[in-house]
């Protein structure tokens, strides 16, 4: 192999394919990129066996075809430090990769390219065009996907009659069918897909074949192996009997949560007390102190209009939900203090389980001691956070 390529073009290609290398693997070969020079293009391919990326680079000079396999991170580190000029690459008689750029010379040891895993393929008739709704759906639900390896069947995004993600404590549902039947796309691959979309505005096609998801555009192919499991039945955990409703300015609520969350500890536990015209957010951490903030809201209750209502929520989870919404104001539906809250916007539904609050009768305490309302939070720290997904898994 002997080629000449622009440094910028080569670096952009390496930046794309590096996300698919095996970062924590016992197989050293998966830390490599396969370079194939053929038909006036340079193909870069990486894979960690679960995901893979292929990029075709054009505008290069090929003096002789060939292929080589070398460490992608080391190759990228070298190219980053090269001057903005043409890079000459060729393989010597021992198969090593020789690189030259102006007065810089490098020789990289390589591995046999024929031992690198081959790329899975999909018939052209299995691919179909996708639009921004596909990427928007992934972006709006991925925050709810589980990150626990032990719960593999919810470690991704489900696509069927709806687009759904859940970790058992929260759930996001997009009422939209995107052309896929009962598949679960791993969260790591979803992040790769969204990163690719942010980088590239070209038209995309997608499809599934042999339990592999493919995403393709001009000069770029991604593949990810689907999760082989059954996604839990999520339909019956969406509450339909809310009796309390509040309308809150979304950005203002986000800022308030960020402030009060500073004193909520590592579990982000917060108390939300709703009154007819206001919401009091509060948090307490035994070794830090407490925080509280009151904001103006619209609130109505079908139970008792004038009685306040308190519910415990994970502030970080609620923040994740609010940040994917787009409306200026958010409408939150609630039942009792043990029922999940529900937020609806356009075709999306977002569910969050509460944290159990146990009110404790308190005796007068010195001023240095926590106030009674925070003692209830202190006791709540000892309660396991409820989940709804176990119920679904039994069905």
PDB file of N, CA, C and O in Angstrom, residues 79-117:
ATOM      1  N   UNK A  79      -1.098  11.854  14.010  1.00  0.00           N
ATOM      2  CA  UNK A  79      -1.681  12.729  12.985  1.00  0.00           C
ATOM      3  C   UNK A  79      -2.075  14.078  13.587  1.00  0.00           C
ATOM      4  O   UNK A  79      -1.950  15.125  12.942  1.00  0.00           O
ATOM      5  N   UNK A  80      -2.543  14.097  14.835  1.00  0.00           N
ATOM      6  CA  UNK A  80      -2.911  15.353  15.483  1.00  0.00           C
ATOM      7  C   UNK A  80      -1.733  16.314  15.580  1.00  0.00           C
ATOM      8  O   UNK A  80      -1.903  17.540  15.504  1.00  0.00           O
ATOM      9  N   UNK A  81      -0.534  15.781  15.778  1.00  0.00           N
ATOM     10  CA  UNK A  81       0.645  16.629  15.974  1.00  0.00           C
ATOM     11  C   UNK A  81       1.363  16.973  14.687  1.00  0.00           C
ATOM     12  O   UNK A  81       2.312  17.761  14.704  1.00  0.00           O
ATOM     13  N   UNK A  82       0.926  16.416  13.577  1.00  0.00           N
ATOM     14  CA  UNK A  82       1.584  16.708  12.307  1.00  0.00           C
ATOM     15  C   UNK A  82       1.193  18.096  11.806  1.00  0.00           C
ATOM     16  O   UNK A  82       0.111  18.602  12.114  1.00  0.00           O
ATOM     17  N   UNK A  83       2.049  18.745  11.032  1.00  0.00           N
ATOM     18  CA  UNK A  83       1.686  20.031  10.425  1.00  0.00           C
ATOM     19  C   UNK A  83       0.575  19.838   9.395  1.00  0.00           C
ATOM     20  O   UNK A  83       0.357  18.731   8.896  1.00  0.00           O
ATOM     21  N   UNK A  84      -0.122  20.935   9.088  1.00  0.00           N
ATOM     22  CA  UNK A  84      -1.226  20.863   8.127  1.00  0.00           C
ATOM     23  C   UNK A  84      -0.642  20.745   6.726  1.00  0.00           C
ATOM     24  O   UNK A  84      -0.426  21.734   6.014  1.00  0.00           O
ATOM     25  N   UNK A  85      -0.429  19.489   6.326  1.00  0.00           N
ATOM     26  CA  UNK A  85       0.192  19.215   5.037  1.00  0.00           C
ATOM     27  C   UNK A  85      -0.251  17.830   4.576  1.00  0.00           C
ATOM     28  O   UNK A  85      -1.113  17.197   5.194  1.00  0.00           O
ATOM     29  N   UNK A  86       0.315  17.356   3.497  1.00  0.00           N
ATOM     30  CA  UNK A  86      -0.007  16.018   3.009  1.00  0.00           C
ATOM     31  C   UNK A  86       0.763  14.963   3.796  1.00  0.00           C
ATOM     32  O   UNK A  86       1.927  15.166   4.168  1.00  0.00           O
ATOM     33  N   UNK A  87       0.076  13.848   4.038  1.00  0.00           N
ATOM     34  CA  UNK A  87       0.682  12.732   4.755  1.00  0.00           C
ATOM     35  C   UNK A  87       0.900  11.592   3.766  1.00  0.00           C
ATOM     36  O   UNK A  87      -0.031  11.174   3.072  1.00  0.00           O
ATOM     37  N   UNK A  88       2.118  11.110   3.735  1.00  0.00           N
ATOM     38  CA  UNK A  88       2.447   9.983   2.863  1.00  0.00           C
ATOM     39  C   UNK A  88       2.534   8.719   3.710  1.00  0.00           C
ATOM     40  O   UNK A  88       3.185   8.712   4.763  1.00  0.00           O
ATOM     41  N   UNK A  89       1.872   7.672   3.240  1.00  0.00           N
ATOM     42  CA  UNK A  89       1.875   6.400   3.977  1.00  0.00           C
ATOM     43  C   UNK A  89       2.138   5.255   3.015  1.00  0.00           C
ATOM     44  O   UNK A  89       1.592   5.226   1.901  1.00  0.00           O
ATOM     45  N   UNK A  90       2.951   4.313   3.470  1.00  0.00           N
ATOM     46  CA  UNK A  90       3.192   3.101   2.698  1.00  0.00           C
ATOM     47  C   UNK A  90       3.633   1.991   3.639  1.00  0.00           C
ATOM     48  O   UNK A  90       4.084   2.244   4.755  1.00  0.00           O
ATOM     49  N   UNK A  91       3.478   0.770   3.184  1.00  0.00           N
ATOM     50  CA  UNK A  91       3.920  -0.380   3.972  1.00  0.00           C
ATOM     51  C   UNK A  91       5.249  -0.873   3.416  1.00  0.00           C
ATOM     52  O   UNK A  91       5.464  -0.890   2.193  1.00  0.00           O
ATOM     53  N   UNK A  92       6.149  -1.257   4.340  1.00  0.00           N
ATOM     54  CA  UNK A  92       7.435  -1.784   3.887  1.00  0.00           C
ATOM     55  C   UNK A  92       7.359  -3.297   3.713  1.00  0.00           C
ATOM     56  O   UNK A  92       6.292  -3.907   3.848  1.00  0.00           O
ATOM     57  N   UNK A  93       8.498  -3.915   3.450  1.00  0.00           N
ATOM     58  CA  UNK A  93       8.522  -5.354   3.196  1.00  0.00           C
ATOM     59  C   UNK A  93       8.134  -6.178   4.407  1.00  0.00           C
ATOM     60  O   UNK A  93       7.721  -7.341   4.279  1.00  0.00           O
ATOM     61  N   UNK A  94       8.229  -5.616   5.607  1.00  0.00           N
ATOM     62  CA  UNK A  94       7.828  -6.325   6.821  1.00  0.00           C
ATOM     63  C   UNK A  94       6.384  -6.045   7.216  1.00  0.00           C
ATOM     64  O   UNK A  94       5.907  -6.549   8.231  1.00  0.00           O
ATOM     65  N   UNK A  95       5.694  -5.241   6.439  1.00  0.00           N
ATOM     66  CA  UNK A  95       4.303  -4.917   6.735  1.00  0.00           C
ATOM     67  C   UNK A  95       4.140  -3.735   7.666  1.00  0.00           C
ATOM     68  O   UNK A  95       3.010  -3.385   8.034  1.00  0.00           O
ATOM     69  N   UNK A  96       5.223  -3.092   8.090  1.00  0.00           N
ATOM     70  CA  UNK A  96       5.126  -1.927   8.958  1.00  0.00           C
ATOM     71  C   UNK A  96       4.579  -0.733   8.164  1.00  0.00           C
ATOM     72  O   UNK A  96       4.763  -0.636   6.953  1.00  0.00           O
ATOM     73  N   UNK A  97       3.957   0.181   8.890  1.00  0.00           N
ATOM     74  CA  UNK A  97       3.396   1.366   8.241  1.00  0.00           C
ATOM     75  C   UNK A  97       4.383   2.521   8.383  1.00  0.00           C
ATOM     76  O   UNK A  97       4.724   2.933   9.494  1.00  0.00           O
ATOM     77  N   UNK A  98       4.821   3.037   7.259  1.00  0.00           N
ATOM     78  CA  UNK A  98       5.755   4.155   7.227  1.00  0.00           C
ATOM     79  C   UNK A  98       4.964   5.422   6.922  1.00  0.00           C
ATOM     80  O   UNK A  98       4.234   5.477   5.932  1.00  0.00           O
ATOM     81  N   UNK A  99       5.102   6.438   7.782  1.00  0.00           N
ATOM     82  CA  UNK A  99       4.399   7.709   7.598  1.00  0.00           C
ATOM     83  C   UNK A  99       5.416   8.841   7.487  1.00  0.00           C
ATOM     84  O   UNK A  99       6.386   8.903   8.242  1.00  0.00           O
ATOM     85  N   UNK A 100       5.135   9.744   6.543  1.00  0.00           N
ATOM     86  CA  UNK A 100       5.983  10.921   6.371  1.00  0.00           C
ATOM     87  C   UNK A 100       5.097  12.144   6.178  1.00  0.00           C
ATOM     88  O   UNK A 100       4.083  12.084   5.474  1.00  0.00           O
ATOM     89  N   UNK A 101       5.497  13.231   6.824  1.00  0.00           N
ATOM     90  CA  UNK A 101       4.805  14.520   6.655  1.00  0.00           C
ATOM     91  C   UNK A 101       5.849  15.607   6.811  1.00  0.00           C
ATOM     92  O   UNK A 101       6.366  15.813   7.929  1.00  0.00           O
ATOM     93  N   UNK A 102       6.153  16.260   5.703  1.00  0.00           N
ATOM     94  CA  UNK A 102       7.243  17.229   5.667  1.00  0.00           C
ATOM     95  C   UNK A 102       8.518  16.567   6.182  1.00  0.00           C
ATOM     96  O   UNK A 102       9.006  15.625   5.604  1.00  0.00           O
ATOM     97  N   UNK A 103       9.042  17.000   7.329  1.00  0.00           N
ATOM     98  CA  UNK A 103      10.300  16.442   7.819  1.00  0.00           C
ATOM     99  C   UNK A 103      10.112  15.413   8.934  1.00  0.00           C
ATOM    100  O   UNK A 103      11.095  14.990   9.554  1.00  0.00           O
ATOM    101  N   UNK A 104       8.851  15.015   9.186  1.00  0.00           N
ATOM    102  CA  UNK A 104       8.569  14.020  10.230  1.00  0.00           C
ATOM    103  C   UNK A 104       8.474  12.634   9.613  1.00  0.00           C
ATOM    104  O   UNK A 104       7.852  12.460   8.546  1.00  0.00           O
ATOM    105  N   UNK A 105       9.052  11.646  10.293  1.00  0.00           N
ATOM    106  CA  UNK A 105       9.049  10.262   9.822  1.00  0.00           C
ATOM    107  C   UNK A 105       8.644   9.345  10.979  1.00  0.00           C
ATOM    108  O   UNK A 105       9.161   9.461  12.089  1.00  0.00           O
ATOM    109  N   UNK A 106       7.746   8.404  10.699  1.00  0.00           N
ATOM    110  CA  UNK A 106       7.284   7.451  11.714  1.00  0.00           C
ATOM    111  C   UNK A 106       7.214   6.055  11.100  1.00  0.00           C
ATOM    112  O   UNK A 106       6.914   5.890   9.914  1.00  0.00           O
ATOM    113  N   UNK A 107       7.502   5.062  11.936  1.00  0.00           N
ATOM    114  CA  UNK A 107       7.323   3.659  11.530  1.00  0.00           C
ATOM    115  C   UNK A 107       6.503   2.972  12.612  1.00  0.00           C
ATOM    116  O   UNK A 107       6.926   2.888  13.764  1.00  0.00           O
ATOM    117  N   UNK A 108       5.311   2.500  12.254  1.00  0.00           N
ATOM    118  CA  UNK A 108       4.400   1.875  13.201  1.00  0.00           C
ATOM    119  C   UNK A 108       4.365   0.371  12.974  1.00  0.00           C
ATOM    120  O   UNK A 108       4.213  -0.095  11.825  1.00  0.00           O
ATOM    121  N   UNK A 109       4.489  -0.385  14.055  1.00  0.00           N
ATOM    122  CA  UNK A 109       4.326  -1.826  13.962  1.00  0.00           C
ATOM    123  C   UNK A 109       2.848  -2.140  13.705  1.00  0.00           C
ATOM    124  O   UNK A 109       1.949  -1.424  14.154  1.00  0.00           O
ATOM    125  N   UNK A 110       2.592  -3.208  13.035  1.00  0.00           N
ATOM    126  CA  UNK A 110       1.230  -3.549  12.628  1.00  0.00           C
ATOM    127  C   UNK A 110       0.897  -4.982  13.005  1.00  0.00           C
ATOM    128  O   UNK A 110       1.747  -5.728  13.489  1.00  0.00           O
ATOM    129  N   UNK A 111      -0.353  -5.350  12.771  1.00  0.00           N
ATOM    130  CA  UNK A 111      -0.815  -6.719  12.965  1.00  0.00           C
ATOM    131  C   UNK A 111      -1.374  -7.218  11.634  1.00  0.00           C
ATOM    132  O   UNK A 111      -1.711  -6.413  10.748  1.00  0.00           O
ATOM    133  N   UNK A 112      -1.476  -8.540  11.465  1.00  0.00           N
ATOM    134  CA  UNK A 112      -1.987  -9.080  10.191  1.00  0.00           C
ATOM    135  C   UNK A 112      -3.422  -8.619   9.920  1.00  0.00           C
ATOM    136  O   UNK A 112      -4.332  -8.931  10.718  1.00  0.00           O
ATOM    137  N   UNK A 113      -3.693  -7.889   8.852  1.00  0.00           N
ATOM    138  CA  UNK A 113      -5.042  -7.380   8.587  1.00  0.00           C
ATOM    139  C   UNK A 113      -6.070  -8.477   8.324  1.00  0.00           C
ATOM    140  O   UNK A 113      -7.260  -8.288   8.585  1.00  0.00           O
ATOM    141  N   UNK A 114      -5.611  -9.632   7.836  1.00  0.00           N
ATOM    142  CA  UNK A 114      -6.549 -10.718   7.542  1.00  0.00           C
ATOM    143  C   UNK A 114      -7.147 -11.322   8.819  1.00  0.00           C
ATOM    144  O   UNK A 114      -8.160 -12.032   8.758  1.00  0.00           O
ATOM    145  N   UNK A 115      -6.545 -11.051   9.984  1.00  0.00           N
ATOM    146  CA  UNK A 115      -7.075 -11.581  11.238  1.00  0.00           C
ATOM    147  C   UNK A 115      -8.127 -10.671  11.872  1.00  0.00           C
ATOM    148  O   UNK A 115      -8.741 -11.022  12.871  1.00  0.00           O
ATOM    149  N   UNK A 116      -8.325  -9.491  11.291  1.00  0.00           N
ATOM    150  CA  UNK A 116      -9.293  -8.550  11.843  1.00  0.00           C
ATOM    151  C   UNK A 116     -10.714  -9.009  11.511  1.00  0.00           C
ATOM    152  O   UNK A 116     -10.969  -9.531  10.421  1.00  0.00           O
ATOM    153  N   UNK A 117     -11.677  -8.855  12.460  1.00  0.00           N
ATOM    154  CA  UNK A 117     -13.048  -9.307  12.195  1.00  0.00           C
ATOM    155  C   UNK A 117     -13.633  -8.639  10.955  1.00  0.00           C
ATOM    156  O   UNK A 117     -13.432  -7.441  10.707  1.00  0.00           O
TER     157      UNK A 117
END
